[in-house]
Amino acid sequence: MDHATTRAILVPEIVKLISEKYQIPEMDALDLFYTSATGASFADDETGLYGQSALYIFGLFVEEREYLNNA
């Protein structure tokens, strides 16, 4: 399976987790994810993040948000 296909499968799962955690619409969750550093890393083949689970990537996203909120 190529990287684009893998990402296409993972993104809806990640977005759903973000939407549920922050109680926001999925479109807002999608925007939050793709404008985050985690989303940028996920889109970059060089990081290999596409090979991780949706839950792992979601955890990175949450850590990033908590770090930015406490900075």
PDB file of C-alpha atoms in Angstrom:
ATOM      1  CA  MET A   1       0.000   0.000   0.000  1.00  0.00           C
ATOM      2  CA  ASP A   2       1.439   3.391  -0.910  1.00  0.00           C
ATOM      3  CA  HIS A   3       1.819   6.280   1.527  1.00  0.00           C
ATOM      4  CA  ALA A   4      -1.043   8.345   0.101  1.00  0.00           C
ATOM      5  CA  THR A   5      -3.452   5.447   0.491  1.00  0.00           C
ATOM      6  CA  THR A   6      -2.298   4.803   4.033  1.00  0.00           C
ATOM      7  CA  ARG A   7      -2.790   8.469   4.929  1.00  0.00           C
ATOM      8  CA  ALA A   8      -6.237   8.483   3.314  1.00  0.00           C
ATOM      9  CA  ILE A   9      -7.234   5.595   5.568  1.00  0.00           C
ATOM     10  CA  LEU A  10      -5.777   7.113   8.749  1.00  0.00           C
ATOM     11  CA  VAL A  11      -7.000  10.711   8.427  1.00  0.00           C
ATOM     12  CA  PRO A  12     -10.708  10.003   9.065  1.00  0.00           C
ATOM     13  CA  GLU A  13      -9.813   8.028  12.195  1.00  0.00           C
ATOM     14  CA  ILE A  14      -7.539  10.794  13.494  1.00  0.00           C
ATOM     15  CA  VAL A  15     -10.122  13.478  12.731  1.00  0.00           C
ATOM     16  CA  LYS A  16     -12.826  11.516  14.537  1.00  0.00           C
ATOM     17  CA  LEU A  17     -10.640  11.197  17.634  1.00  0.00           C
ATOM     18  CA  ILE A  18      -9.872  14.939  17.604  1.00  0.00           C
ATOM     19  CA  SER A  19     -13.533  15.789  17.072  1.00  0.00           C
ATOM     20  CA  GLU A  20     -14.605  13.621  20.008  1.00  0.00           C
ATOM     21  CA  LYS A  21     -11.889  14.833  22.394  1.00  0.00           C
ATOM     22  CA  TYR A  22     -12.409  18.530  21.749  1.00  0.00           C
ATOM     23  CA  GLN A  23     -16.163  18.256  21.041  1.00  0.00           C
ATOM     24  CA  ILE A  24     -15.903  20.080  17.723  1.00  0.00           C
ATOM     25  CA  PRO A  25     -17.262  19.349  14.248  1.00  0.00           C
ATOM     26  CA  GLU A  26     -15.131  17.040  12.128  1.00  0.00           C
ATOM     27  CA  MET A  27     -14.397  19.801   9.590  1.00  0.00           C
ATOM     28  CA  ASP A  28     -12.930  21.931  12.394  1.00  0.00           C
ATOM     29  CA  ALA A  29     -10.955  18.932  13.624  1.00  0.00           C
ATOM     30  CA  LEU A  30      -9.611  18.395  10.097  1.00  0.00           C
ATOM     31  CA  ASP A  31      -8.510  22.041   9.917  1.00  0.00           C
ATOM     32  CA  LEU A  32      -6.841  21.814  13.326  1.00  0.00           C
ATOM     33  CA  PHE A  33      -4.980  18.676  12.344  1.00  0.00           C
ATOM     34  CA  TYR A  34      -3.718  19.915   8.989  1.00  0.00           C
ATOM     35  CA  THR A  35      -2.583  23.273  10.404  1.00  0.00           C
ATOM     36  CA  SER A  36      -0.638  21.581  13.218  1.00  0.00           C
ATOM     37  CA  ALA A  37       3.003  20.504  13.230  1.00  0.00           C
ATOM     38  CA  THR A  38       1.783  16.937  13.681  1.00  0.00           C
ATOM     39  CA  GLY A  39      -0.336  17.231  10.534  1.00  0.00           C
ATOM     40  CA  ALA A  40       2.617  18.634   8.606  1.00  0.00           C
ATOM     41  CA  SER A  41       4.824  15.766   9.776  1.00  0.00           C
ATOM     42  CA  PHE A  42       2.120  13.270   8.857  1.00  0.00           C
ATOM     43  CA  ALA A  43       1.997  14.665   5.311  1.00  0.00           C
ATOM     44  CA  ASP A  44       5.793  14.397   4.930  1.00  0.00           C
ATOM     45  CA  ASP A  45       6.881  10.965   3.666  1.00  0.00           C
ATOM     46  CA  GLU A  46      10.355  11.473   5.130  1.00  0.00           C
ATOM     47  CA  THR A  47       9.070  11.307   8.735  1.00  0.00           C
ATOM     48  CA  GLY A  48       7.520   7.867   8.347  1.00  0.00           C
ATOM     49  CA  LEU A  49       4.613   9.000  10.520  1.00  0.00           C
ATOM     50  CA  TYR A  50       2.174   7.566   7.971  1.00  0.00           C
ATOM     51  CA  GLY A  51       3.309   4.126   9.192  1.00  0.00           C
ATOM     52  CA  GLN A  52       2.041   4.692  12.738  1.00  0.00           C
ATOM     53  CA  SER A  53      -1.436   4.061  14.084  1.00  0.00           C
ATOM     54  CA  ALA A  54      -4.180   6.677  14.163  1.00  0.00           C
ATOM     55  CA  LEU A  55      -4.135   6.559  17.966  1.00  0.00           C
ATOM     56  CA  TYR A  56      -0.387   7.218  18.099  1.00  0.00           C
ATOM     57  CA  ILE A  57      -0.667  10.186  15.726  1.00  0.00           C
ATOM     58  CA  PHE A  58      -3.647  11.492  17.696  1.00  0.00           C
ATOM     59  CA  GLY A  59      -1.535  11.274  20.865  1.00  0.00           C
ATOM     60  CA  LEU A  60       1.189  13.361  19.235  1.00  0.00           C
ATOM     61  CA  PHE A  61      -1.419  15.914  18.198  1.00  0.00           C
ATOM     62  CA  VAL A  62      -2.807  16.144  21.745  1.00  0.00           C
ATOM     63  CA  GLU A  63       0.706  16.530  23.188  1.00  0.00           C
ATOM     64  CA  GLU A  64       1.418  19.316  20.703  1.00  0.00           C
ATOM     65  CA  ARG A  65      -1.812  21.142  21.626  1.00  0.00           C
ATOM     66  CA  GLU A  66      -1.115  20.819  25.363  1.00  0.00           C
ATOM     67  CA  TYR A  67       2.436  22.099  24.876  1.00  0.00           C
ATOM     68  CA  LEU A  68       1.231  25.109  22.877  1.00  0.00           C
ATOM     69  CA  ASN A  69      -1.495  25.885  25.416  1.00  0.00           C
ATOM     70  CA  ASN A  70       1.018  25.813  28.287  1.00  0.00           C
ATOM     71  CA  ALA A  71       3.770  27.778  26.518  1.00  0.00           C
TER      72      ALA A  71
END
